[in-house]
Amino acid sequence: MRRRVLGFAAAMITLAGVMGCGSSSSPQDGESSGTTRVRVGVIPIVDVAPLYLGQKKGFFADRGIDVRAVPAQGGAAIVPSMLSGQFQFGFSNTTSLMIAQVKGVPVRSVANSAASNGKVGGDVTCVGVAEDSPVRSAKDLAGRTVAVNALQNIGDTTVREAVRADGGDPSEVEFVEIPFDQMPAALADGRVDAAWMGEPAQTIAKSQGARVIASPFAQTDPALTVATYFTSAELQRQKPELVKNFGAAMTESLRYASAHPDEARQILTEYTKISPEVRQNLILPAWPAKADLPSLEKLAALSEADGLFGEHGKKLDLDALFG
């Protein structure tokens, strides 16, 4: 596992060197007539609804930013893509950003995103199993296959914690990588024993008979900061006003989405293909304006115990990364 983590980190560090050649200020930023076009790497899940909602409401345009959201599979893939210049900003789970920092990759969180809503059995992610599965709770996942969207990340780390808290052996869980939108089918077809799913995947799976047996985010910490929006230290240095304005627009978007959940649900039609029934029934995350540092400290400790930070990385500085 550690060899794979170090390989991923080495790739990101190589890309960080590419970033120094000036990719963050290239003409692809689309600066014209006082407007700066930025590409934002995102995952097509409910967590990023505020970004699309803020774009529609003009929160970014009001600050001279033309946002273009670009789908990706996970935060672990968005980090190197942003450093190579494909994106100016990105959405990432907090574990991926921690791994990047301790490996020397120059990333900075610039705005909060999603958090657990704290409801066990009704959180924005769950571990689901087939209706006839013998798995009844998290401890039963030991010795079984569990789908996650990206290996060695916030998904498998929090699933392990749920298994551990339930009295099972987390080292015996086998994780396999499957995109969120393919998880309901993989579960129904029996290709995996369980799936750690975000929304709308978990609601789709439940409509097909899947049962929820764990809520890893809420069980790890009811206020868990799950993801944030980030940029490179290079862009922050070159264009501090752009970074400041993006963060302000994103924060306004989070507050608006929190106050207007029906509009947040409706905006899903613009970047996912889900039925009105699924859209109405899916579970929303919390969208706090600020990250919860104690929850990040706990997540960092779990990630370190899992070996995600390697043996010779830099010391993790949560204040510098998320402050």
PDB file of C-alpha atoms in Angstrom:
ATOM      1  CA  MET A   1       0.000   0.000   0.000  1.00  0.00           C
ATOM      2  CA  ARG A   2       2.793   2.440   0.928  1.00  0.00           C
ATOM      3  CA  ARG A   3       4.549   1.855  -2.407  1.00  0.00           C
ATOM      4  CA  ARG A   4       1.396   2.905  -4.238  1.00  0.00           C
ATOM      5  CA  VAL A   5       1.005   6.023  -2.074  1.00  0.00           C
ATOM      6  CA  LEU A   6       4.620   7.047  -2.632  1.00  0.00           C
ATOM      7  CA  GLY A   7       4.252   6.478  -6.365  1.00  0.00           C
ATOM      8  CA  PHE A   8       1.195   8.716  -6.454  1.00  0.00           C
ATOM      9  CA  ALA A   9       3.017  11.360  -4.446  1.00  0.00           C
ATOM     10  CA  ALA A  10       6.053  11.231  -6.726  1.00  0.00           C
ATOM     11  CA  ALA A  11       3.809  11.867  -9.711  1.00  0.00           C
ATOM     12  CA  MET A  12       2.310  14.901  -7.990  1.00  0.00           C
ATOM     13  CA  ILE A  13       5.718  16.270  -7.068  1.00  0.00           C
ATOM     14  CA  THR A  14       6.852  15.918 -10.691  1.00  0.00           C
ATOM     15  CA  LEU A  15       3.803  17.847 -11.782  1.00  0.00           C
ATOM     16  CA  ALA A  16       4.554  20.490  -9.172  1.00  0.00           C
ATOM     17  CA  GLY A  17       7.793  21.122 -11.039  1.00  0.00           C
ATOM     18  CA  VAL A  18       5.836  21.592 -14.242  1.00  0.00           C
ATOM     19  CA  MET A  19       3.676  24.172 -12.484  1.00  0.00           C
ATOM     20  CA  GLY A  20       6.762  26.288 -11.857  1.00  0.00           C
ATOM     21  CA  CYS A  21       7.026  26.886 -15.603  1.00  0.00           C
ATOM     22  CA  GLY A  22       4.085  29.285 -15.400  1.00  0.00           C
ATOM     23  CA  SER A  23       1.103  27.117 -16.308  1.00  0.00           C
ATOM     24  CA  SER A  24      -1.073  28.817 -13.676  1.00  0.00           C
ATOM     25  CA  SER A  25      -0.882  32.142 -15.508  1.00  0.00           C
ATOM     26  CA  SER A  26      -1.207  30.844 -19.060  1.00  0.00           C
ATOM     27  CA  PRO A  27      -3.583  32.392 -21.634  1.00  0.00           C
ATOM     28  CA  GLN A  28      -5.907  29.463 -20.978  1.00  0.00           C
ATOM     29  CA  ASP A  29      -7.145  31.341 -17.924  1.00  0.00           C
ATOM     30  CA  GLY A  30      -9.269  33.265 -20.416  1.00  0.00           C
ATOM     31  CA  GLU A  31      -8.695  36.779 -19.119  1.00  0.00           C
ATOM     32  CA  SER A  32     -10.565  39.331 -21.184  1.00  0.00           C
ATOM     33  CA  SER A  33     -12.798  42.325 -20.548  1.00  0.00           C
ATOM     34  CA  GLY A  34     -12.108  42.194 -16.830  1.00  0.00           C
ATOM     35  CA  THR A  35     -13.308  38.590 -16.524  1.00  0.00           C
ATOM     36  CA  THR A  36     -11.066  35.651 -15.683  1.00  0.00           C
ATOM     37  CA  ARG A  37     -12.130  32.213 -16.861  1.00  0.00           C
ATOM     38  CA  VAL A  38     -11.139  29.415 -14.491  1.00  0.00           C
ATOM     39  CA  ARG A  39     -11.531  25.663 -14.768  1.00  0.00           C
ATOM     40  CA  VAL A  40     -12.487  23.851 -11.579  1.00  0.00           C
ATOM     41  CA  GLY A  41     -11.991  20.098 -11.237  1.00  0.00           C
ATOM     42  CA  VAL A  42     -15.009  18.522  -9.519  1.00  0.00           C
ATOM     43  CA  ILE A  43     -16.645  15.153  -8.875  1.00  0.00           C
ATOM     44  CA  PRO A  44     -20.244  14.787 -10.137  1.00  0.00           C
ATOM     45  CA  ILE A  45     -21.769  14.265  -6.700  1.00  0.00           C
ATOM     46  CA  VAL A  46     -24.169  16.270  -4.553  1.00  0.00           C
ATOM     47  CA  ASP A  47     -21.308  17.814  -2.539  1.00  0.00           C
ATOM     48  CA  VAL A  48     -20.424  20.225  -5.362  1.00  0.00           C
ATOM     49  CA  ALA A  49     -23.980  21.519  -5.872  1.00  0.00           C
ATOM     50  CA  PRO A  50     -23.115  24.900  -4.279  1.00  0.00           C
ATOM     51  CA  LEU A  51     -20.488  25.571  -6.969  1.00  0.00           C
ATOM     52  CA  TYR A  52     -23.029  25.132  -9.765  1.00  0.00           C
ATOM     53  CA  LEU A  53     -25.642  27.047  -7.797  1.00  0.00           C
ATOM     54  CA  GLY A  54     -23.248  29.933  -7.167  1.00  0.00           C
ATOM     55  CA  GLN A  55     -22.378  29.995 -10.850  1.00  0.00           C
ATOM     56  CA  LYS A  56     -26.075  30.211 -11.755  1.00  0.00           C
ATOM     57  CA  LYS A  57     -26.765  32.921  -9.160  1.00  0.00           C
ATOM     58  CA  GLY A  58     -23.904  35.057 -10.423  1.00  0.00           C
ATOM     59  CA  PHE A  59     -21.797  34.970  -7.259  1.00  0.00           C
ATOM     60  CA  PHE A  60     -18.657  34.292  -9.309  1.00  0.00           C
ATOM     61  CA  ALA A  61     -19.546  36.643 -12.162  1.00  0.00           C
ATOM     62  CA  ASP A  62     -20.087  39.435  -9.634  1.00  0.00           C
ATOM     63  CA  ARG A  63     -16.423  39.026  -8.757  1.00  0.00           C
ATOM     64  CA  GLY A  64     -15.186  38.877 -12.336  1.00  0.00           C
ATOM     65  CA  ILE A  65     -14.847  35.076 -12.521  1.00  0.00           C
ATOM     66  CA  ASP A  66     -16.193  32.839 -15.281  1.00  0.00           C
ATOM     67  CA  VAL A  67     -16.313  29.340 -13.748  1.00  0.00           C
ATOM     68  CA  ARG A  68     -16.124  26.195 -15.867  1.00  0.00           C
ATOM     69  CA  ALA A  69     -16.623  22.991 -13.859  1.00  0.00           C
ATOM     70  CA  VAL A  70     -14.860  19.900 -15.257  1.00  0.00           C
ATOM     71  CA  PRO A  71     -15.822  16.410 -13.955  1.00  0.00           C
ATOM     72  CA  ALA A  72     -13.180  13.990 -12.649  1.00  0.00           C
ATOM     73  CA  GLN A  73     -13.283  10.694 -10.726  1.00  0.00           C
ATOM     74  CA  GLY A  74     -11.811  11.828  -7.424  1.00  0.00           C
ATOM     75  CA  GLY A  75      -9.737  14.325  -5.512  1.00  0.00           C
ATOM     76  CA  ALA A  76      -6.611  12.183  -5.871  1.00  0.00           C
ATOM     77  CA  ALA A  77      -6.813  12.716  -9.654  1.00  0.00           C
ATOM     78  CA  ILE A  78      -7.768  16.402  -9.436  1.00  0.00           C
ATOM     79  CA  VAL A  79      -4.660  17.373  -7.438  1.00  0.00           C
ATOM     80  CA  PRO A  80      -2.067  16.511 -10.147  1.00  0.00           C
ATOM     81  CA  SER A  81      -4.365  17.779 -12.916  1.00  0.00           C
ATOM     82  CA  MET A  82      -4.567  21.150 -11.198  1.00  0.00           C
ATOM     83  CA  LEU A  83      -0.798  21.297 -10.730  1.00  0.00           C
ATOM     84  CA  SER A  84      -0.216  20.528 -14.412  1.00  0.00           C
ATOM     85  CA  GLY A  85      -2.375  23.500 -15.393  1.00  0.00           C
ATOM     86  CA  GLN A  86      -5.533  21.668 -16.458  1.00  0.00           C
ATOM     87  CA  PHE A  87      -7.446  23.320 -13.604  1.00  0.00           C
ATOM     88  CA  GLN A  88      -6.936  26.564 -11.692  1.00  0.00           C
ATOM     89  CA  PHE A  89      -8.989  25.317  -8.736  1.00  0.00           C
ATOM     90  CA  GLY A  90     -10.156  21.908  -7.626  1.00  0.00           C
ATOM     91  CA  PHE A  91     -12.549  20.106  -5.319  1.00  0.00           C
ATOM     92  CA  SER A  92     -10.891  17.433  -3.221  1.00  0.00           C
ATOM     93  CA  ASN A  93     -11.538  15.323  -0.202  1.00  0.00           C
ATOM     94  CA  THR A  94      -9.421  16.475   2.704  1.00  0.00           C
ATOM     95  CA  THR A  95      -7.373  13.270   2.899  1.00  0.00           C
ATOM     96  CA  SER A  96      -5.989  13.793  -0.618  1.00  0.00           C
ATOM     97  CA  LEU A  97      -4.934  17.319   0.302  1.00  0.00           C
ATOM     98  CA  MET A  98      -3.212  16.107   3.454  1.00  0.00           C
ATOM     99  CA  ILE A  99      -1.292  13.473   1.493  1.00  0.00           C
ATOM    100  CA  ALA A 100      -0.270  16.098  -1.034  1.00  0.00           C
ATOM    101  CA  GLN A 101       1.049  18.465   1.637  1.00  0.00           C
ATOM    102  CA  VAL A 102       3.167  15.927   3.510  1.00  0.00           C
ATOM    103  CA  LYS A 103       4.717  14.880   0.191  1.00  0.00           C
ATOM    104  CA  GLY A 104       5.748  18.462  -0.515  1.00  0.00           C
ATOM    105  CA  VAL A 105       3.096  19.285  -3.109  1.00  0.00           C
ATOM    106  CA  PRO A 106       2.278  23.029  -2.861  1.00  0.00           C
ATOM    107  CA  VAL A 107      -1.507  23.111  -2.462  1.00  0.00           C
ATOM    108  CA  ARG A 108      -3.677  25.452  -0.379  1.00  0.00           C
ATOM    109  CA  SER A 109      -7.333  25.147   0.577  1.00  0.00           C
ATOM    110  CA  VAL A 110      -9.158  28.351  -0.377  1.00  0.00           C
ATOM    111  CA  ALA A 111     -12.786  27.605   0.539  1.00  0.00           C
ATOM    112  CA  ASN A 112     -14.724  24.996   2.427  1.00  0.00           C
ATOM    113  CA  SER A 113     -17.040  22.514   0.744  1.00  0.00           C
ATOM    114  CA  ALA A 114     -19.001  19.607   2.197  1.00  0.00           C
ATOM    115  CA  ALA A 115     -19.188  18.078   5.667  1.00  0.00           C
ATOM    116  CA  SER A 116     -20.964  15.168   7.289  1.00  0.00           C
ATOM    117  CA  ASN A 117     -24.492  16.016   8.415  1.00  0.00           C
ATOM    118  CA  GLY A 118     -23.825  13.904  11.516  1.00  0.00           C
ATOM    119  CA  LYS A 119     -26.732  11.487  11.022  1.00  0.00           C
ATOM    120  CA  VAL A 120     -25.803   7.815  11.363  1.00  0.00           C
ATOM    121  CA  GLY A 121     -28.028   5.967   8.912  1.00  0.00           C
ATOM    122  CA  GLY A 122     -28.816   9.173   7.038  1.00  0.00           C
ATOM    123  CA  ASP A 123     -25.512  10.781   6.099  1.00  0.00           C
ATOM    124  CA  VAL A 124     -24.329  11.936   2.688  1.00  0.00           C
ATOM    125  CA  THR A 125     -22.238   8.762   2.299  1.00  0.00           C
ATOM    126  CA  CYS A 126     -22.980   5.231   3.396  1.00  0.00           C
ATOM    127  CA  VAL A 127     -21.791   1.678   3.065  1.00  0.00           C
ATOM    128  CA  GLY A 128     -24.515  -0.218   1.267  1.00  0.00           C
ATOM    129  CA  VAL A 129     -24.995  -3.937   0.700  1.00  0.00           C
ATOM    130  CA  ALA A 130     -27.415  -6.005  -1.358  1.00  0.00           C
ATOM    131  CA  GLU A 131     -30.794  -6.667   0.200  1.00  0.00           C
ATOM    132  CA  ASP A 132     -30.046 -10.378   0.754  1.00  0.00           C
ATOM    133  CA  SER A 133     -26.464  -9.857   1.938  1.00  0.00           C
ATOM    134  CA  PRO A 134     -25.374 -11.587   5.174  1.00  0.00           C
ATOM    135  CA  VAL A 135     -23.530  -8.379   6.123  1.00  0.00           C
ATOM    136  CA  ARG A 136     -25.492  -6.755   8.935  1.00  0.00           C
ATOM    137  CA  SER A 137     -23.070  -4.151  10.310  1.00  0.00           C
ATOM    138  CA  ALA A 138     -19.630  -2.663   9.713  1.00  0.00           C
ATOM    139  CA  LYS A 139     -17.712  -5.415  11.529  1.00  0.00           C
ATOM    140  CA  ASP A 140     -19.035  -7.939   8.998  1.00  0.00           C
ATOM    141  CA  LEU A 141     -17.082  -6.176   6.219  1.00  0.00           C
ATOM    142  CA  ALA A 142     -13.882  -7.910   7.391  1.00  0.00           C
ATOM    143  CA  GLY A 143     -12.875 -10.413   4.713  1.00  0.00           C
ATOM    144  CA  ARG A 144     -15.154  -8.828   2.095  1.00  0.00           C
ATOM    145  CA  THR A 145     -14.749  -6.487  -0.877  1.00  0.00           C
ATOM    146  CA  VAL A 146     -15.866  -2.866  -0.563  1.00  0.00           C
ATOM    147  CA  ALA A 147     -16.024  -0.446  -3.491  1.00  0.00           C
ATOM    148  CA  VAL A 148     -14.600   3.072  -3.068  1.00  0.00           C
ATOM    149  CA  ASN A 149     -14.192   5.740  -5.735  1.00  0.00           C
ATOM    150  CA  ALA A 150     -10.448   6.117  -5.034  1.00  0.00           C
ATOM    151  CA  LEU A 151      -8.079   3.891  -3.090  1.00  0.00           C
ATOM    152  CA  GLN A 152      -6.063   5.084  -0.072  1.00  0.00           C
ATOM    153  CA  ASN A 153      -8.333   7.999   0.587  1.00  0.00           C
ATOM    154  CA  ILE A 154     -11.075   9.386   2.812  1.00  0.00           C
ATOM    155  CA  GLY A 155     -13.433   6.565   1.812  1.00  0.00           C
ATOM    156  CA  ASP A 156     -11.384   3.569   2.876  1.00  0.00           C
ATOM    157  CA  THR A 157      -9.958   5.446   5.890  1.00  0.00           C
ATOM    158  CA  THR A 158     -13.399   6.208   7.328  1.00  0.00           C
ATOM    159  CA  VAL A 159     -14.767   2.780   6.409  1.00  0.00           C
ATOM    160  CA  ARG A 160     -11.894   1.216   8.361  1.00  0.00           C
ATOM    161  CA  GLU A 161     -12.751   3.423  11.324  1.00  0.00           C
ATOM    162  CA  ALA A 162     -16.400   2.297  11.182  1.00  0.00           C
ATOM    163  CA  VAL A 163     -15.292  -1.355  11.088  1.00  0.00           C
ATOM    164  CA  ARG A 164     -12.868  -0.793  13.975  1.00  0.00           C
ATOM    165  CA  ALA A 165     -15.506   0.977  16.097  1.00  0.00           C
ATOM    166  CA  ASP A 166     -17.926  -1.906  15.479  1.00  0.00           C
ATOM    167  CA  GLY A 167     -15.425  -4.483  16.754  1.00  0.00           C
ATOM    168  CA  GLY A 168     -14.181  -5.786  13.406  1.00  0.00           C
ATOM    169  CA  ASP A 169     -10.680  -6.033  11.948  1.00  0.00           C
ATOM    170  CA  PRO A 170     -10.226  -3.198   9.403  1.00  0.00           C
ATOM    171  CA  SER A 171      -7.059  -4.789   7.990  1.00  0.00           C
ATOM    172  CA  GLU A 172      -9.166  -7.619   6.574  1.00  0.00           C
ATOM    173  CA  VAL A 173     -11.327  -5.369   4.385  1.00  0.00           C
ATOM    174  CA  GLU A 174     -10.441  -5.499   0.679  1.00  0.00           C
ATOM    175  CA  PHE A 175     -11.085  -2.236  -1.181  1.00  0.00           C
ATOM    176  CA  VAL A 176     -11.616  -1.999  -4.935  1.00  0.00           C
ATOM    177  CA  GLU A 177     -11.808   1.176  -7.003  1.00  0.00           C
ATOM    178  CA  ILE A 178     -15.069   1.854  -8.866  1.00  0.00           C
ATOM    179  CA  PRO A 179     -16.530   5.250  -9.920  1.00  0.00           C
ATOM    180  CA  PHE A 180     -19.494   6.362  -7.816  1.00  0.00           C
ATOM    181  CA  ASP A 181     -21.958   6.214 -10.690  1.00  0.00           C
ATOM    182  CA  GLN A 182     -21.077   2.562 -11.361  1.00  0.00           C
ATOM    183  CA  MET A 183     -21.417   1.404  -7.761  1.00  0.00           C
ATOM    184  CA  PRO A 184     -25.182   0.658  -7.692  1.00  0.00           C
ATOM    185  CA  ALA A 185     -24.789  -1.708 -10.657  1.00  0.00           C
ATOM    186  CA  ALA A 186     -21.652  -3.320  -9.193  1.00  0.00           C
ATOM    187  CA  LEU A 187     -23.539  -3.947  -5.967  1.00  0.00           C
ATOM    188  CA  ALA A 188     -26.631  -5.291  -7.711  1.00  0.00           C
ATOM    189  CA  ASP A 189     -24.536  -7.581  -9.933  1.00  0.00           C
ATOM    190  CA  GLY A 190     -22.604  -8.985  -6.997  1.00  0.00           C
ATOM    191  CA  ARG A 191     -19.218  -7.751  -8.228  1.00  0.00           C
ATOM    192  CA  VAL A 192     -18.547  -6.369  -4.743  1.00  0.00           C
ATOM    193  CA  ASP A 193     -19.879  -7.288  -1.322  1.00  0.00           C
ATOM    194  CA  ALA A 194     -20.455  -3.675  -0.313  1.00  0.00           C
ATOM    195  CA  ALA A 195     -20.015  -0.154  -1.656  1.00  0.00           C
ATOM    196  CA  TRP A 196     -19.102   3.110  -0.001  1.00  0.00           C
ATOM    197  CA  MET A 197     -21.341   5.528  -1.889  1.00  0.00           C
ATOM    198  CA  GLY A 198     -21.905   9.252  -2.058  1.00  0.00           C
ATOM    199  CA  GLU A 199     -25.028  10.903  -3.411  1.00  0.00           C
ATOM    200  CA  PRO A 200     -26.818  10.343  -5.731  1.00  0.00           C
ATOM    201  CA  ALA A 201     -25.317   6.826  -5.955  1.00  0.00           C
ATOM    202  CA  GLN A 202     -26.525   5.722  -2.517  1.00  0.00           C
ATOM    203  CA  THR A 203     -30.132   6.791  -3.139  1.00  0.00           C
ATOM    204  CA  ILE A 204     -30.111   5.008  -6.517  1.00  0.00           C
ATOM    205  CA  ALA A 205     -28.750   1.872  -4.852  1.00  0.00           C
ATOM    206  CA  LYS A 206     -31.356   2.026  -2.086  1.00  0.00           C
ATOM    207  CA  SER A 207     -34.115   2.344  -4.704  1.00  0.00           C
ATOM    208  CA  GLN A 208     -32.811  -0.967  -6.086  1.00  0.00           C
ATOM    209  CA  GLY A 209     -33.050  -2.665  -2.698  1.00  0.00           C
ATOM    210  CA  ALA A 210     -29.656  -1.946  -1.134  1.00  0.00           C
ATOM    211  CA  ARG A 211     -29.422  -1.702   2.658  1.00  0.00           C
ATOM    212  CA  VAL A 212     -27.339   0.843   4.588  1.00  0.00           C
ATOM    213  CA  ILE A 213     -25.121  -0.836   7.186  1.00  0.00           C
ATOM    214  CA  ALA A 214     -22.764   2.023   8.093  1.00  0.00           C
ATOM    215  CA  SER A 215     -22.315   5.794   7.849  1.00  0.00           C
ATOM    216  CA  PRO A 216     -18.507   6.151   7.924  1.00  0.00           C
ATOM    217  CA  PHE A 217     -18.343   9.952   7.908  1.00  0.00           C
ATOM    218  CA  ALA A 218     -20.789  10.468  10.761  1.00  0.00           C
ATOM    219  CA  GLN A 219     -19.313   7.536  12.690  1.00  0.00           C
ATOM    220  CA  THR A 220     -15.801   8.989  12.347  1.00  0.00           C
ATOM    221  CA  ASP A 221     -16.845  12.491  13.433  1.00  0.00           C
ATOM    222  CA  PRO A 222     -20.356  14.024  13.238  1.00  0.00           C
ATOM    223  CA  ALA A 223     -18.831  17.336  12.095  1.00  0.00           C
ATOM    224  CA  LEU A 224     -16.276  15.800   9.735  1.00  0.00           C
ATOM    225  CA  THR A 225     -14.983  18.238   7.115  1.00  0.00           C
ATOM    226  CA  VAL A 226     -15.100  16.041   4.049  1.00  0.00           C
ATOM    227  CA  ALA A 227     -13.816  18.237   1.236  1.00  0.00           C
ATOM    228  CA  THR A 228     -12.633  21.717   0.342  1.00  0.00           C
ATOM    229  CA  TYR A 229     -11.757  23.735  -2.744  1.00  0.00           C
ATOM    230  CA  PHE A 230      -8.061  24.277  -3.283  1.00  0.00           C
ATOM    231  CA  THR A 231      -5.494  25.861  -5.563  1.00  0.00           C
ATOM    232  CA  SER A 232      -1.730  25.863  -6.018  1.00  0.00           C
ATOM    233  CA  ALA A 233       0.662  27.989  -3.998  1.00  0.00           C
ATOM    234  CA  GLU A 234       1.884  29.296  -7.370  1.00  0.00           C
ATOM    235  CA  LEU A 235      -1.505  30.675  -8.387  1.00  0.00           C
ATOM    236  CA  GLN A 236      -2.050  32.082  -4.919  1.00  0.00           C
ATOM    237  CA  ARG A 237       1.237  33.965  -5.200  1.00  0.00           C
ATOM    238  CA  GLN A 238       0.724  35.158  -8.793  1.00  0.00           C
ATOM    239  CA  LYS A 239      -2.958  36.067  -8.563  1.00  0.00           C
ATOM    240  CA  PRO A 240      -3.927  36.608  -4.914  1.00  0.00           C
ATOM    241  CA  GLU A 241      -6.974  38.711  -5.819  1.00  0.00           C
ATOM    242  CA  LEU A 242      -8.367  35.964  -8.064  1.00  0.00           C
ATOM    243  CA  VAL A 243      -7.876  33.377  -5.335  1.00  0.00           C
ATOM    244  CA  LYS A 244      -9.457  35.674  -2.734  1.00  0.00           C
ATOM    245  CA  ASN A 245     -12.466  36.356  -4.971  1.00  0.00           C
ATOM    246  CA  PHE A 246     -12.954  32.684  -5.798  1.00  0.00           C
ATOM    247  CA  GLY A 247     -12.938  31.833  -2.104  1.00  0.00           C
ATOM    248  CA  ALA A 248     -15.422  34.594  -1.311  1.00  0.00           C
ATOM    249  CA  ALA A 249     -17.767  33.512  -4.112  1.00  0.00           C
ATOM    250  CA  MET A 250     -17.550  29.884  -3.012  1.00  0.00           C
ATOM    251  CA  THR A 251     -18.322  30.796   0.598  1.00  0.00           C
ATOM    252  CA  GLU A 252     -21.353  32.799  -0.535  1.00  0.00           C
ATOM    253  CA  SER A 253     -22.437  29.806  -2.608  1.00  0.00           C
ATOM    254  CA  LEU A 254     -22.165  27.463   0.395  1.00  0.00           C
ATOM    255  CA  ARG A 255     -24.283  29.752   2.529  1.00  0.00           C
ATOM    256  CA  TYR A 256     -26.892  30.107  -0.209  1.00  0.00           C
ATOM    257  CA  ALA A 257     -27.092  26.343  -0.777  1.00  0.00           C
ATOM    258  CA  SER A 258     -27.495  25.751   2.971  1.00  0.00           C
ATOM    259  CA  ALA A 259     -30.367  28.234   3.105  1.00  0.00           C
ATOM    260  CA  HIS A 260     -32.004  26.974  -0.121  1.00  0.00           C
ATOM    261  CA  PRO A 261     -31.825  23.154  -0.138  1.00  0.00           C
ATOM    262  CA  ASP A 262     -34.562  22.818  -2.775  1.00  0.00           C
ATOM    263  CA  GLU A 263     -32.520  24.897  -5.211  1.00  0.00           C
ATOM    264  CA  ALA A 264     -29.439  22.834  -4.375  1.00  0.00           C
ATOM    265  CA  ARG A 265     -31.363  19.685  -5.273  1.00  0.00           C
ATOM    266  CA  GLN A 266     -32.660  21.205  -8.513  1.00  0.00           C
ATOM    267  CA  ILE A 267     -29.189  22.227  -9.698  1.00  0.00           C
ATOM    268  CA  LEU A 268     -28.213  18.536  -9.749  1.00  0.00           C
ATOM    269  CA  THR A 269     -30.085  18.212 -13.050  1.00  0.00           C
ATOM    270  CA  GLU A 270     -27.365  20.319 -14.668  1.00  0.00           C
ATOM    271  CA  TYR A 271     -24.499  17.917 -13.968  1.00  0.00           C
ATOM    272  CA  THR A 272     -26.000  14.501 -13.135  1.00  0.00           C
ATOM    273  CA  LYS A 273     -28.521  12.244 -14.824  1.00  0.00           C
ATOM    274  CA  ILE A 274     -30.956  11.338 -12.091  1.00  0.00           C
ATOM    275  CA  SER A 275     -34.708  10.980 -11.895  1.00  0.00           C
ATOM    276  CA  PRO A 276     -36.890  13.528 -10.078  1.00  0.00           C
ATOM    277  CA  GLU A 277     -37.645  10.863  -7.449  1.00  0.00           C
ATOM    278  CA  VAL A 278     -33.972  10.254  -6.704  1.00  0.00           C
ATOM    279  CA  ARG A 279     -33.289  13.988  -6.631  1.00  0.00           C
ATOM    280  CA  GLN A 280     -36.063  14.525  -4.113  1.00  0.00           C
ATOM    281  CA  ASN A 281     -35.028  11.657  -1.839  1.00  0.00           C
ATOM    282  CA  LEU A 282     -31.243  11.973  -1.811  1.00  0.00           C
ATOM    283  CA  ILE A 283     -29.483  13.079   1.342  1.00  0.00           C
ATOM    284  CA  LEU A 284     -27.757  16.443   1.425  1.00  0.00           C
ATOM    285  CA  PRO A 285     -24.461  17.053   3.220  1.00  0.00           C
ATOM    286  CA  ALA A 286     -23.812  19.983   5.495  1.00  0.00           C
ATOM    287  CA  TRP A 287     -22.219  22.958   3.710  1.00  0.00           C
ATOM    288  CA  PRO A 288     -20.538  24.963   6.500  1.00  0.00           C
ATOM    289  CA  ALA A 289     -18.660  28.116   5.571  1.00  0.00           C
ATOM    290  CA  LYS A 290     -15.565  27.021   7.518  1.00  0.00           C
ATOM    291  CA  ALA A 291     -13.673  23.770   8.033  1.00  0.00           C
ATOM    292  CA  ASP A 292     -13.878  21.996  11.386  1.00  0.00           C
ATOM    293  CA  LEU A 293     -10.272  21.672  12.569  1.00  0.00           C
ATOM    294  CA  PRO A 294     -10.847  19.069  15.349  1.00  0.00           C
ATOM    295  CA  SER A 295     -12.469  16.710  12.844  1.00  0.00           C
ATOM    296  CA  LEU A 296      -9.529  17.195  10.472  1.00  0.00           C
ATOM    297  CA  GLU A 297      -7.100  16.400  13.301  1.00  0.00           C
ATOM    298  CA  LYS A 298      -8.921  13.114  13.872  1.00  0.00           C
ATOM    299  CA  LEU A 299      -8.939  12.297  10.168  1.00  0.00           C
ATOM    300  CA  ALA A 300      -5.227  13.101   9.964  1.00  0.00           C
ATOM    301  CA  ALA A 301      -4.480  10.708  12.836  1.00  0.00           C
ATOM    302  CA  LEU A 302      -6.428   7.924  11.106  1.00  0.00           C
ATOM    303  CA  SER A 303      -4.694   8.596   7.791  1.00  0.00           C
ATOM    304  CA  GLU A 304      -1.299   8.434   9.451  1.00  0.00           C
ATOM    305  CA  ALA A 305      -2.217   5.164  11.165  1.00  0.00           C
ATOM    306  CA  ASP A 306      -3.214   3.781   7.741  1.00  0.00           C
ATOM    307  CA  GLY A 307       0.248   4.659   6.419  1.00  0.00           C
ATOM    308  CA  LEU A 308      -1.034   7.197   3.899  1.00  0.00           C
ATOM    309  CA  PHE A 309       1.608   9.782   4.775  1.00  0.00           C
ATOM    310  CA  GLY A 310       4.575   7.482   4.234  1.00  0.00           C
ATOM    311  CA  GLU A 311       7.622   7.285   6.470  1.00  0.00           C
ATOM    312  CA  HIS A 312       9.664  10.283   5.380  1.00  0.00           C
ATOM    313  CA  GLY A 313       7.147  12.956   4.472  1.00  0.00           C
ATOM    314  CA  LYS A 314       6.989  16.472   5.818  1.00  0.00           C
ATOM    315  CA  LYS A 315       5.139  17.158   9.045  1.00  0.00           C
ATOM    316  CA  LEU A 316       1.462  17.758   8.394  1.00  0.00           C
ATOM    317  CA  ASP A 317       0.449  21.387   9.044  1.00  0.00           C
ATOM    318  CA  LEU A 318      -3.339  21.581   9.095  1.00  0.00           C
ATOM    319  CA  ASP A 319      -3.353  25.303   9.867  1.00  0.00           C
ATOM    320  CA  ALA A 320      -1.240  26.060   6.792  1.00  0.00           C
ATOM    321  CA  LEU A 321      -3.346  23.789   4.589  1.00  0.00           C
ATOM    322  CA  PHE A 322      -6.854  24.633   5.774  1.00  0.00           C
ATOM    323  CA  GLY A 323      -6.442  27.792   7.861  1.00  0.00           C
TER     324      GLY A 323
END
